[in-house]
Amino acid sequence: MELVPTSGSDPGLMREFAEFAENILGKGVVWAKDTPNFIANRIGVFSGCLTYRLMVELGLSIEDVDLITGPLIGRPKTASFRPADLVGLDVFSHVANNINNSCMNDERRDLFELPGWFGQMLEAKRYGNKTGEGFYKKTRNPDGERQILVWDFEKQNYRKPKKTCFLSVGDAKRLSLAAERIRVMFYASDQAGQFIFKLLTETLIYAANRIPEISRDLVNIDNAMKWGFNWALGPFEIWDALDFQKSCRAMRKAGYALPASIEQMLASEHSSFYRQKNGRTLYYDFDSQKYKHLSLSPYIILLPALKENERTIISNKAASLIDLEDGVACLEFHSKMNAFGAETISLMEQSCERVESDFQGMVIANHGGNFSFGANLAMILFTAREGEWGQLEFMVRKFQQSMQNIKYLKRPVVSAPHSLAIGGGCELIMHSACVVAAAETYTGMVETGSGLIPAGGGSKELLLRNTHERVFKVSKGGIYPGQINLLPFVARAYETIALAKVSTSAHEAKKLGILRESDQILINSDHRINRAMNAVLGLSLMGYAPPRPPAKIRVLGRNATGAFNYAAHTMHQAGYATEHDKTIAKKLARVLTGGDVLSNTEVDEAHLLDLEREAFLSLCGMPRTQARMIHMLKTGKPLRN
């Protein structure tokens, strides 16, 4: 949310509203000046107009540009042209014209005059999604199959997208950090590299020239582009990632004139816009020509700053345990996709021991793009294909033990998930004493898409939440628990896992039984770690005691297994499930009904964990499951075989 105080604004009222916007509405607040299109659209539309001009200048196509201006340079997957289709080409044109007509002193004002081919699209009312055709058009081929066509701005017609190979793209794709990918693309010498060099150079120079016109400092510009356009890094953070001084030399060599403010920085031998000192972030202030402390919201805790201030307790390549102060530690994952491998599990175990002896409790959170994708699927596949069944059984058992350690730790463990928390990531939050979830949390156990079932205690935990935590909590005078028919409650857990349901929000995760009603949901994801820390302290203050392991878990037994198997058979016969889907469903049903036992038999958690592990290992040995795992690793999508 861009807030624009004027000379007549009450400063106290503006601060009060900013706090409301941040805490209640969950907005990232940016302080802008009263200029046309404010900050985000001023820089963003400039970058968009520049993209159109460079595409023609360097002889690239629309699909070429979208390939190289998405995640490769820290921008959304929709890249450059799909957002325009979403917003509307007519809307984009109005915004660009507003700058062109209002910013008479803008040194790049001419750039906001859209090219002729863009105007022709407007005349034909190719506005994007709202009219069914824009830069892209969804249609069907003669066989009735869906296809997406792309606009050829030279021939003025739609055609099938073409694939272009750029060496720099392959090099950048192998890197996980946005800063690294941007650096590779910027300094690459191929056609894609030339495009990115010009795009970023001119955008960075333009952003620097907008201070103090549209913003009093570079921090608000960076935040506006990250929060408004979903860039991974703001313009000045990008400049730092490129190596400020080296990139400036490259820009000069290419014939670009740097802004006076940048030349002054170089003359003073400053090497970056941001720097760390004593665990705090400083930013360069163009007005005073000095570095100032970056003021953060008191509700935000930044783990990198804590690590910079030597607050790391233990660490390895996959995870770190960090001291948050006040007797609370934070377990942070930082492996690729925050997947759980041997190193993650090892540090998780060490963290539990350390927290139990030295801390009041532990938060599990990170600043990654996603909370966690769960277990390392590649490692599971490799072990299975090598036939190392003893090793695989050990790995699964170790993971189960780690989840049980989290659940029964003498100190409270509070998970703070965000974005994707799937597979083992979902199992982890279900074993926590409490969850503080971002509203935009997409969680679920998706193992069936890879030909498996949840085996880190997730199947067991969802069964308990749908039966013992719901059914058996009856008020006085209610139905005696032994008389309750568990089948519909078990069926709810069965359906959630078998269909690999993923919540579309943290609120829906409560409906699925993945989150409890007592778990907290935050609109502002940046506040998760602070709120989770307070939750740990609150539980500790109330005399937290871990839950007692349920010794009598009533299960439905073999009769109900048959009912679930019949349902899977019916789905298969109707064409809604493949043969292997049916096989997986049978394995899952056996776990959720307690295995080959009589109806209403009472078992313990160890029994259910054994069934989970047995089903998981048997599925790993099946060729169709291995084919699903391979396909998932290659494409990120499930295979229906």
XYZ file of C-alpha atoms in Angstrom:
641
model
C 0.000 0.000 0.000
C 1.435 3.321 -1.097
C 0.697 6.084 1.420
C 1.043 9.642 0.128
C 1.230 12.284 2.872
C 0.752 15.862 1.747
C 1.630 19.138 3.433
C -1.751 19.135 5.160
C -1.605 15.546 6.439
C -1.548 14.866 10.177
C 1.730 12.927 10.753
C 0.312 11.112 13.778
C -2.789 10.032 11.885
C -0.654 8.814 8.953
C 1.483 6.708 11.299
C -1.641 5.290 12.942
C -3.118 4.367 9.568
C 0.189 2.834 8.439
C 0.153 0.572 11.494
C -3.457 -0.409 10.761
C -2.560 -1.196 7.150
C 0.410 -3.310 8.195
C -1.073 -5.188 11.143
C -4.753 -5.553 10.224
C -4.794 -5.408 6.428
C -1.448 -7.184 6.114
C 0.002 -4.650 3.680
C 3.587 -3.712 3.069
C 3.511 0.066 3.519
C 5.474 2.282 1.136
C 5.794 6.038 1.650
C 5.437 7.805 -1.705
C 5.295 11.377 -2.957
C 2.369 12.899 -4.812
C 3.662 12.283 -8.333
C 1.962 10.611 -11.335
C 1.546 6.843 -10.765
C 3.485 7.161 -7.494
C 6.378 4.650 -7.110
C 5.531 1.106 -8.209
C 3.721 1.959 -11.441
C 6.230 4.659 -12.343
C 9.138 2.202 -12.270
C 7.137 -0.855 -13.338
C 5.532 0.751 -16.383
C 8.905 2.182 -17.397
C 10.354 -1.330 -17.282
C 7.389 -2.645 -19.299
C 7.665 0.025 -22.021
C 11.409 -0.508 -22.172
C 10.815 -4.241 -22.582
C 8.625 -3.634 -25.648
C 11.233 -1.392 -27.260
C 14.190 -3.698 -26.557
C 12.285 -6.714 -27.876
C 11.978 -5.070 -31.302
C 15.492 -3.615 -31.195
C 17.154 -6.981 -30.466
C 14.882 -9.076 -32.680
C 13.280 -11.171 -29.950
C 9.767 -12.585 -29.805
C 7.171 -12.255 -27.055
C 7.810 -15.805 -25.829
C 11.588 -15.187 -25.875
C 11.168 -12.175 -23.608
C 8.850 -14.020 -21.231
C 11.393 -16.825 -21.001
C 14.172 -14.528 -19.807
C 12.268 -11.921 -17.770
C 10.582 -14.271 -15.281
C 12.225 -16.158 -12.400
C 15.605 -15.976 -14.171
C 15.841 -12.327 -13.113
C 13.841 -12.621 -9.900
C 10.438 -11.761 -11.316
C 7.186 -13.777 -11.268
C 6.601 -16.721 -13.610
C 4.141 -14.562 -15.534
C 7.197 -12.539 -16.672
C 6.447 -9.481 -18.852
C 3.493 -10.072 -21.174
C 1.128 -12.285 -19.179
C 0.637 -9.607 -16.463
C -0.320 -7.132 -19.206
C -2.931 -9.606 -20.470
C -4.200 -10.016 -16.922
C -4.407 -6.286 -16.150
C -5.543 -5.343 -19.660
C -3.580 -3.729 -22.470
C -6.028 -0.817 -22.401
C -5.300 -0.223 -18.718
C -1.544 -0.443 -19.304
C -1.924 2.103 -22.120
C -3.822 4.537 -19.851
C -1.134 4.282 -17.157
C 1.690 4.836 -19.664
C -0.124 7.783 -21.263
C -0.653 9.337 -17.831
C 3.113 9.485 -17.304
C 3.733 10.713 -20.851
C 1.193 13.520 -20.475
C 2.053 14.492 -16.885
C 5.811 14.079 -16.423
C 7.080 16.744 -18.792
C 10.562 16.820 -17.210
C 11.109 13.044 -17.237
C 14.353 12.399 -19.142
C 12.840 9.188 -20.604
C 9.396 10.576 -21.335
C 9.566 9.428 -24.966
C 9.701 5.808 -23.814
C 6.113 5.990 -22.553
C 4.840 6.495 -26.116
C 3.770 2.937 -26.915
C 4.883 1.427 -30.247
C 2.625 1.311 -33.294
C 2.076 -2.445 -33.137
C 0.776 -2.024 -29.579
C -1.679 0.601 -30.783
C -2.901 -1.750 -33.507
C -3.684 -4.359 -30.838
C -5.717 -1.745 -28.962
C -7.616 -0.776 -32.120
C -8.501 -4.445 -32.644
C -9.599 -4.619 -28.985
C -7.068 -7.279 -28.152
C -7.037 -6.181 -24.519
C -5.950 -9.504 -23.004
C -7.885 -11.889 -20.792
C -10.993 -9.688 -20.648
C -11.515 -10.015 -24.429
C -10.080 -13.509 -24.794
C -7.002 -12.430 -26.737
C -4.032 -10.218 -26.086
C -0.351 -11.118 -26.206
C -1.545 -14.686 -25.698
C -4.721 -16.411 -26.860
C -6.248 -19.607 -25.529
C -7.894 -21.750 -28.182
C -8.319 -25.331 -29.362
C -6.617 -27.170 -32.192
C -8.566 -29.160 -34.830
C -8.494 -32.187 -32.494
C -10.215 -30.218 -29.766
C -7.134 -30.028 -27.548
C -6.415 -26.806 -25.695
C -3.504 -24.727 -26.920
C -2.038 -21.298 -26.283
C -1.063 -19.111 -29.215
C 1.198 -16.062 -29.056
C 0.858 -12.758 -30.909
C 3.408 -12.154 -33.660
C 3.757 -8.370 -33.600
C 5.580 -8.325 -36.959
C 3.087 -10.433 -38.957
C 0.109 -9.236 -36.930
C -1.337 -12.694 -36.297
C -1.371 -15.488 -33.731
C 0.912 -18.494 -34.025
C 2.227 -21.377 -31.978
C 5.023 -20.400 -29.551
C 8.556 -21.188 -30.658
C 11.339 -22.384 -28.406
C 14.655 -20.534 -28.500
C 17.760 -21.854 -26.767
C 20.023 -19.374 -24.966
C 23.216 -20.571 -23.287
C 22.815 -18.039 -20.483
C 19.354 -19.375 -19.654
C 20.747 -22.863 -19.095
C 23.516 -21.471 -16.881
C 21.101 -19.377 -14.812
C 18.561 -22.159 -14.349
C 21.126 -24.236 -12.493
C 21.343 -21.611 -9.738
C 18.891 -21.416 -6.838
C 19.347 -17.818 -5.619
C 17.721 -14.966 -7.524
C 20.784 -12.747 -7.030
C 23.020 -15.378 -8.643
C 20.690 -15.870 -11.613
C 20.414 -12.124 -12.214
C 24.190 -11.792 -12.156
C 24.638 -14.571 -14.725
C 22.051 -13.099 -17.088
C 23.371 -9.533 -16.756
C 26.957 -10.405 -17.688
C 26.098 -13.008 -20.361
C 27.204 -12.209 -23.910
C 24.479 -13.989 -25.879
C 21.292 -12.356 -27.179
C 19.399 -12.976 -23.931
C 22.274 -11.488 -21.935
C 22.355 -8.378 -24.127
C 18.633 -7.893 -23.556
C 18.883 -8.272 -19.773
C 21.947 -6.015 -19.632
C 20.087 -3.184 -21.344
C 16.817 -3.793 -19.481
C 18.405 -3.781 -16.036
C 20.906 -1.005 -16.771
C 18.284 1.438 -17.991
C 15.812 0.468 -15.250
C 18.414 0.922 -12.505
C 19.538 4.281 -13.855
C 15.920 5.417 -14.176
C 15.180 4.366 -10.585
C 18.211 6.264 -9.274
C 17.104 9.394 -11.138
C 13.677 9.230 -9.448
C 15.139 10.085 -6.028
C 13.993 12.427 -4.534
C 11.250 12.992 -7.147
C 8.995 10.044 -6.271
C 10.544 8.857 -2.995
C 12.744 10.287 -0.314
C 14.972 7.202 -0.261
C 15.874 4.037 -2.140
C 14.310 1.725 0.481
C 10.764 2.731 -0.448
C 11.497 2.181 -4.140
C 12.887 -1.291 -3.467
C 9.922 -2.211 -1.280
C 7.424 -0.861 -3.804
C 8.797 -3.096 -6.545
C 9.005 -6.161 -4.304
C 5.549 -5.754 -2.778
C 3.816 -4.159 -5.777
C 5.280 -6.115 -8.698
C 6.486 -9.206 -6.809
C 10.135 -8.750 -7.752
C 12.477 -10.873 -5.645
C 14.852 -7.893 -5.356
C 14.250 -4.182 -5.671
C 16.277 -2.073 -8.177
C 18.984 -1.093 -5.700
C 19.186 -4.603 -4.250
C 19.669 -5.826 -7.833
C 22.452 -3.288 -8.290
C 24.189 -4.653 -5.191
C 23.735 -8.223 -6.445
C 25.456 -7.284 -9.710
C 28.469 -5.926 -7.749
C 27.809 -2.185 -7.697
C 31.225 -0.961 -8.795
C 31.777 -3.676 -11.420
C 28.345 -3.121 -12.974
C 28.897 0.634 -13.104
C 32.115 0.080 -15.049
C 30.237 -2.174 -17.458
C 27.505 0.449 -17.912
C 30.045 3.186 -18.641
C 31.831 0.935 -21.113
C 28.523 0.371 -22.908
C 28.078 4.156 -23.262
C 25.572 4.824 -20.511
C 25.764 8.054 -18.470
C 25.370 7.350 -14.764
C 23.291 9.664 -12.525
C 25.215 12.282 -10.533
C 24.204 10.588 -7.284
C 25.770 7.322 -8.458
C 28.935 9.059 -9.628
C 29.228 10.648 -6.182
C 28.958 7.218 -4.539
C 31.691 5.864 -6.791
C 33.920 8.879 -6.084
C 33.508 8.203 -2.358
C 34.473 4.570 -3.010
C 31.194 3.181 -1.677
C 30.694 -0.394 -2.818
C 26.990 -0.990 -2.159
C 23.631 0.581 -1.389
C 23.072 -1.703 1.592
C 25.525 -2.948 4.176
C 25.421 -4.879 7.441
C 26.919 -3.591 10.676
C 26.545 -5.183 14.113
C 23.625 -7.249 12.927
C 21.728 -4.228 11.575
C 21.077 -3.189 7.978
C 22.200 0.228 6.772
C 21.213 1.912 3.496
C 22.830 4.723 1.541
C 21.019 8.053 1.808
C 21.524 10.195 -1.311
C 20.601 13.412 0.498
C 23.112 13.223 3.353
C 25.535 11.033 1.363
C 25.855 8.794 4.404
C 24.601 5.393 5.488
C 21.560 5.305 7.759
C 20.069 2.542 9.853
C 17.147 0.831 8.177
C 14.214 1.121 10.565
C 12.186 -2.084 10.734
C 8.759 -2.745 12.134
C 8.984 -4.058 15.724
C 6.821 -6.962 14.534
C 9.426 -8.186 12.051
C 12.309 -10.528 12.879
C 14.901 -11.079 10.149
C 16.898 -14.277 10.541
C 19.775 -13.205 8.214
C 20.384 -10.178 10.430
C 20.495 -12.400 13.524
C 22.979 -14.726 11.847
C 25.060 -11.737 10.814
C 25.113 -10.776 14.487
C 26.530 -14.222 15.386
C 23.333 -15.568 16.928
C 23.597 -18.939 15.182
C 23.718 -21.758 17.736
C 24.311 -24.760 15.454
C 24.202 -25.031 11.687
C 24.917 -27.160 8.619
C 24.243 -26.805 4.886
C 20.544 -27.604 5.213
C 19.402 -25.870 8.403
C 20.353 -23.588 11.294
C 19.248 -23.086 14.881
C 19.213 -19.381 15.730
C 18.817 -17.617 19.076
C 15.829 -15.237 18.930
C 16.512 -14.068 22.512
C 14.099 -14.284 25.457
C 14.813 -17.999 25.679
C 13.404 -18.892 22.262
C 15.315 -20.516 19.404
C 14.344 -20.711 15.725
C 14.961 -23.689 13.458
C 15.481 -22.382 9.924
C 15.598 -24.560 6.785
C 17.758 -23.357 3.906
C 18.259 -26.388 1.668
C 17.068 -26.441 -1.947
C 13.267 -25.973 -1.823
C 13.720 -26.472 1.936
C 13.426 -30.211 1.357
C 14.198 -32.592 4.215
C 17.331 -34.654 3.740
C 19.727 -36.393 6.112
C 21.367 -33.105 7.145
C 18.004 -31.468 7.894
C 16.867 -34.391 10.042
C 20.204 -34.465 11.849
C 20.043 -30.786 12.752
C 16.393 -31.131 13.730
C 17.364 -33.803 16.253
C 20.252 -31.714 17.598
C 17.935 -28.699 17.879
C 15.378 -30.649 19.919
C 18.077 -31.727 22.379
C 19.475 -28.203 22.661
C 16.077 -26.541 23.065
C 14.918 -29.021 25.675
C 17.936 -28.295 27.851
C 18.624 -24.593 27.238
C 15.496 -22.819 25.932
C 11.847 -22.200 26.724
C 10.761 -23.378 23.294
C 11.391 -23.337 19.566
C 9.979 -21.672 16.453
C 10.249 -23.380 13.059
C 10.269 -20.779 10.272
C 12.270 -19.378 7.378
C 12.287 -16.574 4.814
C 12.470 -18.886 1.787
C 10.092 -18.730 -1.141
C 8.233 -21.651 0.434
C 8.135 -23.145 3.921
C 9.053 -26.676 2.801
C 8.448 -29.181 0.015
C 8.938 -32.055 2.455
C 11.204 -35.051 2.007
C 13.947 -35.128 -0.609
C 12.196 -37.098 -3.360
C 15.366 -37.521 -5.428
C 17.143 -39.172 -2.511
C 14.190 -41.535 -1.926
C 14.084 -42.485 -5.611
C 17.840 -43.100 -5.790
C 17.812 -45.301 -2.693
C 14.829 -47.299 -3.962
C 16.310 -47.849 -7.429
C 19.544 -49.028 -5.860
C 17.547 -51.560 -3.837
C 18.909 -50.230 -0.540
C 15.753 -51.180 1.344
C 17.417 -51.308 4.742
C 18.765 -47.805 4.242
C 15.404 -46.533 2.997
C 13.596 -48.088 5.956
C 16.109 -46.421 8.283
C 15.528 -43.038 6.594
C 11.748 -43.251 6.926
C 11.956 -44.434 10.542
C 14.368 -41.588 11.319
C 11.966 -39.060 9.827
C 9.075 -40.496 11.841
C 11.131 -40.287 15.021
C 11.993 -36.656 14.279
C 8.318 -35.781 13.887
C 7.488 -37.580 17.135
C 10.312 -35.687 18.862
C 8.733 -32.413 17.739
C 5.312 -33.496 19.006
C 6.449 -34.723 22.415
C 9.245 -32.258 23.126
C 9.064 -30.985 26.697
C 9.260 -27.447 25.336
C 6.607 -25.974 23.013
C 7.373 -26.025 19.293
C 5.503 -23.477 17.151
C 5.666 -23.730 13.353
C 5.207 -20.604 11.237
C 4.507 -21.808 7.670
C 3.985 -19.658 4.601
C 3.405 -20.248 0.890
C 3.847 -23.965 0.159
C 4.069 -26.363 3.102
C 3.419 -29.680 1.406
C 4.315 -33.323 1.956
C 6.711 -33.581 4.886
C 6.370 -29.830 5.442
C 2.682 -30.385 6.160
C 3.495 -33.338 8.429
C 5.913 -31.153 10.384
C 3.398 -28.415 11.144
C 0.819 -31.055 12.180
C 3.232 -32.357 14.820
C 3.846 -28.887 16.290
C 2.274 -27.755 19.543
C 0.851 -24.719 17.792
C 0.914 -23.153 14.328
C 1.120 -19.484 13.359
C 0.376 -19.616 9.644
C 0.418 -16.911 7.006
C -3.048 -16.535 5.497
C -1.484 -17.397 2.141
C -0.376 -20.863 3.202
C -0.994 -23.746 0.821
C -0.596 -26.981 2.695
C -1.469 -30.619 2.238
C -0.008 -34.079 1.878
C 0.593 -34.587 -1.839
C 2.502 -37.874 -1.711
C -0.058 -39.806 -3.781
C 0.903 -37.647 -6.767
C 4.351 -39.242 -6.521
C 2.928 -42.728 -6.052
C 3.409 -42.761 -2.266
C 1.519 -42.106 0.958
C 2.502 -39.786 3.846
C 4.880 -41.756 6.059
C 6.316 -39.179 8.439
C 3.384 -39.567 10.774
C 1.082 -37.484 8.591
C -1.431 -40.259 7.874
C -1.533 -41.106 11.567
C -1.880 -37.484 12.629
C -4.695 -36.646 10.215
C -6.533 -39.787 11.331
C -6.266 -38.683 14.973
C -7.416 -35.156 14.186
C -10.478 -36.390 12.321
C -11.426 -38.998 14.923
C -10.018 -38.747 18.446
C -9.602 -34.962 18.484
C -13.095 -34.375 17.096
C -15.347 -37.361 17.796
C -14.254 -38.164 21.330
C -14.495 -34.624 22.658
C -18.168 -34.901 23.601
C -19.874 -32.905 26.324
C -21.574 -34.486 29.321
C -24.627 -36.434 28.338
C -23.275 -36.957 24.818
C -23.066 -40.230 22.977
C -20.716 -42.735 24.567
C -17.531 -42.748 22.407
C -17.625 -46.506 21.844
C -20.965 -46.157 20.083
C -19.857 -43.557 17.553
C -19.499 -44.743 13.966
C -15.993 -43.666 12.950
C -16.358 -44.472 9.250
C -17.379 -40.990 7.990
C -14.621 -39.356 10.046
C -11.937 -41.745 8.795
C -13.294 -41.262 5.278
C -12.602 -37.539 5.610
C -8.919 -38.170 6.305
C -8.820 -40.836 3.575
C -10.256 -38.452 0.977
C -7.909 -35.602 1.931
C -4.802 -37.772 1.534
C -5.914 -39.934 -1.411
C -6.908 -36.917 -3.496
C -3.737 -35.033 -2.450
C -5.836 -32.049 -1.367
C -3.923 -28.824 -0.809
C -5.573 -25.945 1.020
C -6.029 -22.724 -0.921
C -5.432 -20.764 2.287
C -4.645 -21.285 5.944
C -8.352 -20.943 6.696
C -9.155 -23.864 4.388
C -6.384 -25.856 6.076
C -8.533 -25.708 9.212
C -11.484 -27.116 7.285
C -9.305 -29.988 6.048
C -8.236 -30.761 9.618
C -4.589 -29.965 8.921
C -4.682 -26.940 11.219
C -6.548 -26.855 14.522
C -9.142 -24.222 15.338
C -6.761 -22.917 18.015
C -3.967 -22.287 15.491
C -3.334 -18.654 14.555
C -3.566 -17.122 11.088
C -1.776 -13.897 10.141
C -2.576 -11.641 7.221
C 0.935 -10.124 7.250
C 3.378 -12.953 6.585
C 6.324 -10.813 7.692
C 5.042 -10.948 11.289
C 5.028 -14.761 11.528
C 8.303 -15.276 13.374
C 7.595 -12.571 15.950
C 4.076 -13.888 16.583
C 5.355 -17.485 16.780
C 7.991 -16.403 19.283
C 5.301 -14.781 21.428
C 3.216 -17.967 21.139
C 6.153 -19.999 22.491
C 6.576 -17.611 25.417
C 2.844 -17.680 26.107
C 2.686 -21.475 26.155
C 5.750 -21.598 28.381
C 4.276 -19.032 30.768
C 1.124 -21.152 31.106
C 3.227 -24.141 32.178
C 3.353 -26.030 28.894
C 3.347 -29.806 29.078
C 3.573 -32.000 25.961
C 0.540 -34.110 25.010
C 0.381 -37.641 26.384
C 0.802 -40.328 23.708
C -2.596 -41.902 23.023
C -2.401 -45.540 24.119
C -5.910 -46.434 22.937
C -6.591 -45.374 19.372
C -9.778 -47.067 18.212
C -9.521 -48.225 14.582
C -12.075 -49.683 12.196
C -10.101 -52.751 11.154
C -10.315 -55.049 8.156
C -14.054 -54.686 7.558
C -13.753 -50.960 6.908
C -10.658 -51.590 4.757
C -12.919 -53.521 2.431
C -15.349 -50.602 2.247
C -12.601 -48.178 1.253
C -11.185 -50.665 -1.263
C -14.628 -50.991 -2.829
C -14.823 -47.209 -3.151
C -11.405 -47.149 -4.878
C -12.525 -49.978 -7.196
C -15.674 -48.027 -8.117
C -13.606 -44.917 -8.891
C -11.348 -47.036 -11.102
C -14.242 -48.625 -12.951
C -15.769 -45.214 -13.569
C -12.514 -43.938 -15.065
C -11.706 -41.469 -12.290
C -8.735 -43.441 -10.958
C -5.977 -45.426 -12.655
C -4.964 -48.932 -11.672
C -2.030 -47.556 -9.693
C -4.244 -44.954 -8.021
C -6.306 -47.884 -6.781
C -3.191 -49.641 -5.483
C -2.105 -46.537 -3.549
C -5.627 -46.067 -2.174
C -5.635 -49.646 -0.858
C -2.324 -49.102 0.921
C -3.648 -45.890 2.457
C -6.901 -47.531 3.558
C -4.962 -50.240 5.380
C -3.039 -47.603 7.342
C -6.081 -45.511 8.287
C -8.141 -48.513 9.387
C -5.359 -49.970 11.550
C -4.382 -52.904 9.333
C -5.491 -56.518 9.621
C -7.308 -56.226 12.950
C -10.881 -56.553 14.136
C -13.280 -53.626 14.238
C -12.897 -51.302 17.263
C -9.463 -52.706 18.104
C -7.389 -50.261 20.152
C -3.827 -49.594 18.956
C -1.075 -47.083 19.738
C 0.805 -44.589 17.568
C 3.722 -46.980 17.005
C 1.343 -49.444 15.353
C 0.106 -46.798 12.889
C 3.631 -45.593 12.186
C 4.682 -49.168 11.381
C 1.793 -49.428 8.914
C 2.779 -46.113 7.312
C 6.374 -47.223 6.901
C 5.403 -50.632 5.516
C 3.062 -49.096 2.910
C 5.622 -46.457 1.925
C 8.406 -48.985 1.379
C 6.224 -51.368 -0.595
C 5.099 -48.554 -2.890
C 8.703 -47.406 -3.418
C 9.474 -50.821 -4.904
C 6.777 -50.565 -7.572
C 7.851 -49.500 -11.098
C 4.795 -47.278 -11.523
C 5.590 -45.382 -8.325
C 9.181 -44.905 -9.463
C 7.872 -43.619 -12.802
C 5.727 -41.117 -10.917
C 8.674 -39.948 -8.843
C 10.829 -39.493 -11.962
C 8.080 -37.518 -13.687
C 7.526 -35.334 -10.629
C 11.247 -34.538 -10.382
C 11.466 -33.701 -14.089
C 8.275 -31.698 -14.530
C 6.987 -30.835 -11.062
C 3.639 -32.323 -12.071
C 1.978 -35.632 -11.105
C 1.872 -38.528 -13.547
C -1.388 -40.458 -13.864
C -0.117 -43.922 -14.763
